[in-house]
Amino acid sequence: LKGQLSHREREIVKLSFDGLSSKMIANKLNISIHTVKNHKRNSMEKTLTHNIAELISLCIRSRWL
């Protein structure tokens, strides 16, 4: 499953885990908030999770973070 997430998607999950909001992530990575939300949505679709907390939990259990 780890291979399903792009480097950028994993980066955004990690920053979310670190407590950054979508807006803060967008500012940090110099991308739009829409791009951040798209990456989160795509990550959740790929992992069959329904929200960012579930996605982060899966990443922790799978030792991706």
GROMACS .gro file of N, CA, C and O in nm:
model
  260
    1LEU      N    1   0.081  -0.121   0.000
    1LEU     CA    2   0.000   0.000   0.000
    1LEU      C    3   0.085   0.126   0.000
    1LEU      O    4   0.047   0.224  -0.061
    2LYS      N    5   0.202   0.121   0.066
    2LYS     CA    6   0.285   0.241   0.075
    2LYS      C    7   0.319   0.294  -0.064
    2LYS      O    8   0.319   0.414  -0.087
    3GLY      N    9   0.347   0.204  -0.157
    3GLY     CA   10   0.382   0.243  -0.292
    3GLY      C   11   0.270   0.315  -0.365
    3GLY      O   12   0.293   0.382  -0.464
    4GLN      N   13   0.148   0.299  -0.314
    4GLN     CA   14   0.034   0.365  -0.377
    4GLN      C   15   0.035   0.515  -0.356
    4GLN      O   16  -0.018   0.589  -0.436
    5LEU      N   17   0.094   0.560  -0.245
    5LEU     CA   18   0.096   0.703  -0.216
    5LEU      C   19   0.222   0.765  -0.274
    5LEU      O   20   0.331   0.712  -0.256
    6SER      N   21   0.205   0.878  -0.341
    6SER     CA   22   0.320   0.948  -0.396
    6SER      C   23   0.402   1.010  -0.283
    6SER      O   24   0.356   1.021  -0.168
    7HIS      N   25   0.523   1.051  -0.316
    7HIS     CA   26   0.608   1.117  -0.217
    7HIS      C   27   0.536   1.239  -0.159
    7HIS      O   28   0.536   1.260  -0.038
    8ARG      N   29   0.473   1.319  -0.244
    8ARG     CA   30   0.404   1.441  -0.201
    8ARG      C   31   0.286   1.406  -0.111
    8ARG      O   32   0.263   1.473  -0.010
    9GLU      N   33   0.212   1.302  -0.146
    9GLU     CA   34   0.099   1.260  -0.062
    9GLU      C   35   0.147   1.219   0.077
    9GLU      O   36   0.089   1.260   0.178
   10ARG      N   37   0.256   1.142   0.082
   10ARG     CA   38   0.310   1.101   0.213
   10ARG      C   39   0.359   1.222   0.290
   10ARG      O   40   0.341   1.230   0.412
   11GLU      N   41   0.421   1.317   0.221
   11GLU     CA   42   0.469   1.440   0.284
   11GLU      C   43   0.354   1.517   0.349
   11GLU      O   44   0.365   1.565   0.462
   12ILE      N   45   0.242   1.525   0.278
   12ILE     CA   46   0.126   1.598   0.329
   12ILE      C   47   0.062   1.524   0.448
   12ILE      O   48   0.023   1.588   0.546
   13VAL      N   49   0.057   1.392   0.442
   13VAL     CA   50   0.006   1.314   0.556
   13VAL      C   51   0.095   1.339   0.677
   13VAL      O   52   0.046   1.361   0.789
   14LYS      N   53   0.227   1.338   0.658
   14LYS     CA   54   0.322   1.360   0.768
   14LYS      C   55   0.302   1.499   0.829
   14LYS      O   56   0.299   1.512   0.952
   15LEU      N   57   0.285   1.601   0.746
   15LEU     CA   58   0.266   1.736   0.798
   15LEU      C   59   0.132   1.747   0.871
   15LEU      O   60   0.122   1.818   0.972
   16SER      N   61   0.031   1.676   0.823
   16SER     CA   62  -0.098   1.673   0.893
   16SER      C   63  -0.081   1.607   1.029
   16SER      O   64  -0.133   1.656   1.130
   17PHE      N   65  -0.007   1.497   1.032
   17PHE     CA   66   0.023   1.427   1.157
   17PHE      C   67   0.095   1.520   1.254
   17PHE      O   68   0.071   1.517   1.375
   18ASP      N   69   0.182   1.607   1.200
   18ASP     CA   70   0.257   1.702   1.283
   18ASP      C   71   0.170   1.817   1.332
   18ASP      O   72   0.217   1.904   1.406
   19GLY      N   73   0.044   1.820   1.291
   19GLY     CA   74  -0.049   1.918   1.342
   19GLY      C   75  -0.074   2.039   1.253
   19GLY      O   76  -0.143   2.132   1.293
   20LEU      N   77  -0.019   2.037   1.132
   20LEU     CA   78  -0.040   2.151   1.042
   20LEU      C   79  -0.176   2.142   0.973
   20LEU      O   80  -0.219   2.033   0.933
   21SER      N   81  -0.241   2.254   0.959
   21SER     CA   82  -0.368   2.261   0.886
   21SER      C   83  -0.338   2.259   0.735
   21SER      O   84  -0.223   2.278   0.694
   22SER      N   85  -0.440   2.239   0.655
   22SER     CA   86  -0.423   2.241   0.510
   22SER      C   87  -0.363   2.374   0.465
   22SER      O   88  -0.274   2.377   0.379
   23LYS      N   89  -0.409   2.482   0.524
   23LYS     CA   90  -0.358   2.615   0.488
   23LYS      C   91  -0.210   2.628   0.524
   23LYS      O   92  -0.130   2.682   0.446
   24MET      N   93  -0.172   2.579   0.641
   24MET     CA   94  -0.032   2.585   0.684
   24MET      C   95   0.057   2.499   0.594
   24MET      O   96   0.168   2.539   0.559
   25ILE      N   97   0.006   2.382   0.555
   25ILE     CA   98   0.081   2.294   0.465
   25ILE      C   99   0.100   2.363   0.330
   25ILE      O  100   0.210   2.362   0.273
   26ALA      N  101  -0.006   2.423   0.280
   26ALA     CA  102   0.001   2.494   0.151
   26ALA      C  103   0.108   2.603   0.156
   26ALA      O  104   0.189   2.615   0.063
   27ASN      N  105   0.109   2.681   0.263
   27ASN     CA  106   0.208   2.788   0.277
   27ASN      C  107   0.349   2.732   0.286
   27ASN      O  108   0.441   2.784   0.222
   28LYS      N  109   0.366   2.625   0.364
   28LYS     CA  110   0.499   2.565   0.383
   28LYS      C  111   0.555   2.509   0.252
   28LYS      O  112   0.674   2.521   0.225
   29LEU      N  113   0.468   2.446   0.171
   29LEU     CA  114   0.513   2.380   0.049
   29LEU      C  115   0.499   2.468  -0.076
   29LEU      O  116   0.530   2.424  -0.186
   30ASN      N  117   0.451   2.590  -0.056
   30ASN     CA  118   0.430   2.682  -0.168
   30ASN      C  119   0.338   2.624  -0.275
   30ASN      O  120   0.367   2.630  -0.395
   31ILE      N  121   0.229   2.563  -0.230
   31ILE     CA  122   0.126   2.513  -0.321
   31ILE      C  123  -0.008   2.566  -0.273
   31ILE      O  124  -0.019   2.618  -0.163
   32SER      N  125  -0.111   2.552  -0.356
   32SER     CA  126  -0.242   2.605  -0.316
   32SER      C  127  -0.309   2.510  -0.217
   32SER      O  128  -0.280   2.390  -0.213
   33ILE      N  129  -0.400   2.566  -0.138
   33ILE     CA  130  -0.474   2.484  -0.043
   33ILE      C  131  -0.558   2.380  -0.117
   33ILE      O  132  -0.578   2.269  -0.068
   34HIS      N  133  -0.600   2.413  -0.238
   34HIS     CA  134  -0.678   2.316  -0.318
   34HIS      C  135  -0.592   2.195  -0.353
   34HIS      O  136  -0.640   2.081  -0.352
   35THR      N  137  -0.466   2.219  -0.383
   35THR     CA  138  -0.374   2.109  -0.414
   35THR      C  139  -0.355   2.020  -0.291
   35THR      O  140  -0.356   1.897  -0.303
   36VAL      N  141  -0.341   2.081  -0.174
   36VAL     CA  142  -0.327   2.004  -0.050
   36VAL      C  143  -0.449   1.916  -0.030
   36VAL      O  144  -0.438   1.796  -0.002
   37LYS      N  145  -0.568   1.977  -0.045
   37LYS     CA  146  -0.691   1.900  -0.024
   37LYS      C  147  -0.706   1.789  -0.128
   37LYS      O  148  -0.754   1.679  -0.094
   38ASN      N  149  -0.663   1.815  -0.251
   38ASN     CA  150  -0.667   1.710  -0.355
   38ASN      C  151  -0.575   1.594  -0.318
   38ASN      O  152  -0.614   1.478  -0.332
   39HIS      N  153  -0.455   1.625  -0.270
   39HIS     CA  154  -0.362   1.519  -0.228
   39HIS      C  155  -0.422   1.438  -0.114
   39HIS      O  156  -0.411   1.315  -0.113
   40LYS      N  157  -0.483   1.506  -0.017
   40LYS     CA  158  -0.546   1.434   0.095
   40LYS      C  159  -0.658   1.344   0.045
   40LYS      O  160  -0.667   1.227   0.084
   41ARG      N  161  -0.743   1.399  -0.041
   41ARG     CA  162  -0.855   1.321  -0.094
   41ARG      C  163  -0.804   1.200  -0.173
   41ARG      O  164  -0.854   1.088  -0.155
   42ASN      N  165  -0.704   1.221  -0.258
   42ASN     CA  166  -0.648   1.111  -0.337
   42ASN      C  167  -0.587   1.004  -0.247
   42ASN      O  168  -0.604   0.884  -0.272
   43SER      N  169  -0.519   1.047  -0.142
   43SER     CA  170  -0.458   0.953  -0.047
   43SER      C  171  -0.565   0.869   0.021
   43SER      O  172  -0.548   0.748   0.039
   44MET      N  173  -0.674   0.934   0.060
   44MET     CA  174  -0.783   0.861   0.127
   44MET      C  175  -0.851   0.764   0.030
   44MET      O  176  -0.885   0.652   0.069
   45GLU      N  177  -0.866   0.804  -0.096
   45GLU     CA  178  -0.925   0.713  -0.195
   45GLU      C  179  -0.836   0.591  -0.215
   45GLU      O  180  -0.884   0.478  -0.220
   46LYS      N  181  -0.706   0.614  -0.226
   46LYS     CA  182  -0.611   0.504  -0.249
   46LYS      C  183  -0.606   0.407  -0.131
   46LYS      O  184  -0.583   0.287  -0.151
   47THR      N  185  -0.622   0.457  -0.010
   47THR     CA  186  -0.610   0.373   0.110
   47THR      C  187  -0.745   0.330   0.166
   47THR      O  188  -0.750   0.263   0.269
   48LEU      N  189  -0.853   0.371   0.100
   48LEU     CA  190  -0.989   0.336   0.143
   48LEU      C  191  -1.019   0.388   0.283
   48LEU      O  192  -1.087   0.321   0.361
   49THR      N  193  -0.965   0.505   0.316
   49THR     CA  194  -0.995   0.569   0.444
   49THR      C  195  -1.093   0.682   0.419
   49THR      O  196  -1.112   0.725   0.305
   50HIS      N  197  -1.158   0.729   0.526
   50HIS     CA  198  -1.269   0.823   0.510
   50HIS      C  199  -1.242   0.963   0.563
   50HIS      O  200  -1.319   1.054   0.539
   51ASN      N  201  -1.135   0.978   0.640
   51ASN     CA  202  -1.099   1.111   0.690
   51ASN      C  203  -0.950   1.113   0.721
   51ASN      O  204  -0.884   1.009   0.721
   52ILE      N  205  -0.897   1.231   0.748
   52ILE     CA  206  -0.752   1.245   0.767
   52ILE      C  207  -0.705   1.169   0.891
   52ILE      O  208  -0.596   1.110   0.889
   53ALA      N  209  -0.786   1.163   0.996
   53ALA     CA  210  -0.746   1.090   1.117
   53ALA      C  211  -0.730   0.941   1.088
   53ALA      O  212  -0.633   0.878   1.133
   54GLU      N  213  -0.822   0.886   1.011
   54GLU     CA  214  -0.816   0.744   0.974
   54GLU      C  215  -0.693   0.719   0.886
   54GLU      O  216  -0.623   0.618   0.901
   55LEU      N  217  -0.666   0.811   0.794
   55LEU     CA  218  -0.550   0.800   0.705
   55LEU      C  219  -0.421   0.802   0.786
   55LEU      O  220  -0.332   0.718   0.767
   56ILE      N  221  -0.409   0.897   0.879
   56ILE     CA  222  -0.290   0.908   0.963
   56ILE      C  223  -0.274   0.781   1.047
   56ILE      O  224  -0.164   0.725   1.057
   57SER      N  225  -0.384   0.732   1.104
   57SER     CA  226  -0.381   0.611   1.185
   57SER      C  227  -0.329   0.491   1.103
   57SER      O  228  -0.244   0.416   1.151
   58LEU      N  229  -0.378   0.478   0.981
   58LEU     CA  230  -0.333   0.370   0.893
   58LEU      C  231  -0.183   0.384   0.864
   58LEU      O  232  -0.109   0.284   0.869
   59CYS      N  233  -0.139   0.506   0.839
   59CYS     CA  234   0.002   0.529   0.809
   59CYS      C  235   0.090   0.496   0.929
   59CYS      O  236   0.200   0.440   0.912
   60ILE      N  237   0.044   0.526   1.049
   60ILE     CA  238   0.120   0.493   1.170
   60ILE      C  239   0.126   0.341   1.189
   60ILE      O  240   0.234   0.285   1.210
   61ARG      N  241   0.010   0.276   1.176
   61ARG     CA  242   0.006   0.129   1.193
   61ARG      C  243   0.094   0.060   1.089
   61ARG      O  244   0.153  -0.044   1.117
   62SER      N  245   0.101   0.116   0.969
   62SER     CA  246   0.178   0.057   0.860
   62SER      C  247   0.323   0.102   0.863
   62SER      O  248   0.402   0.065   0.775
   63ARG      N  249   0.358   0.187   0.963
   63ARG     CA  250   0.494   0.237   0.983
   63ARG      C  251   0.544   0.319   0.866
   63ARG      O  252   0.661   0.312   0.828
   64TRP      N  253   0.453   0.398   0.807
   64TRP     CA  254   0.494   0.490   0.699
   64TRP      C  255   0.532   0.625   0.757
   64TRP      O  256   0.590   0.707   0.688
   65LEU      N  257   0.495   0.650   0.885
   65LEU     CA  258   0.529   0.778   0.948
   65LEU      C  259   0.632   0.752   1.057
   65LEU      O  260   0.627   0.652   1.124
   0.00000   0.00000   0.00000
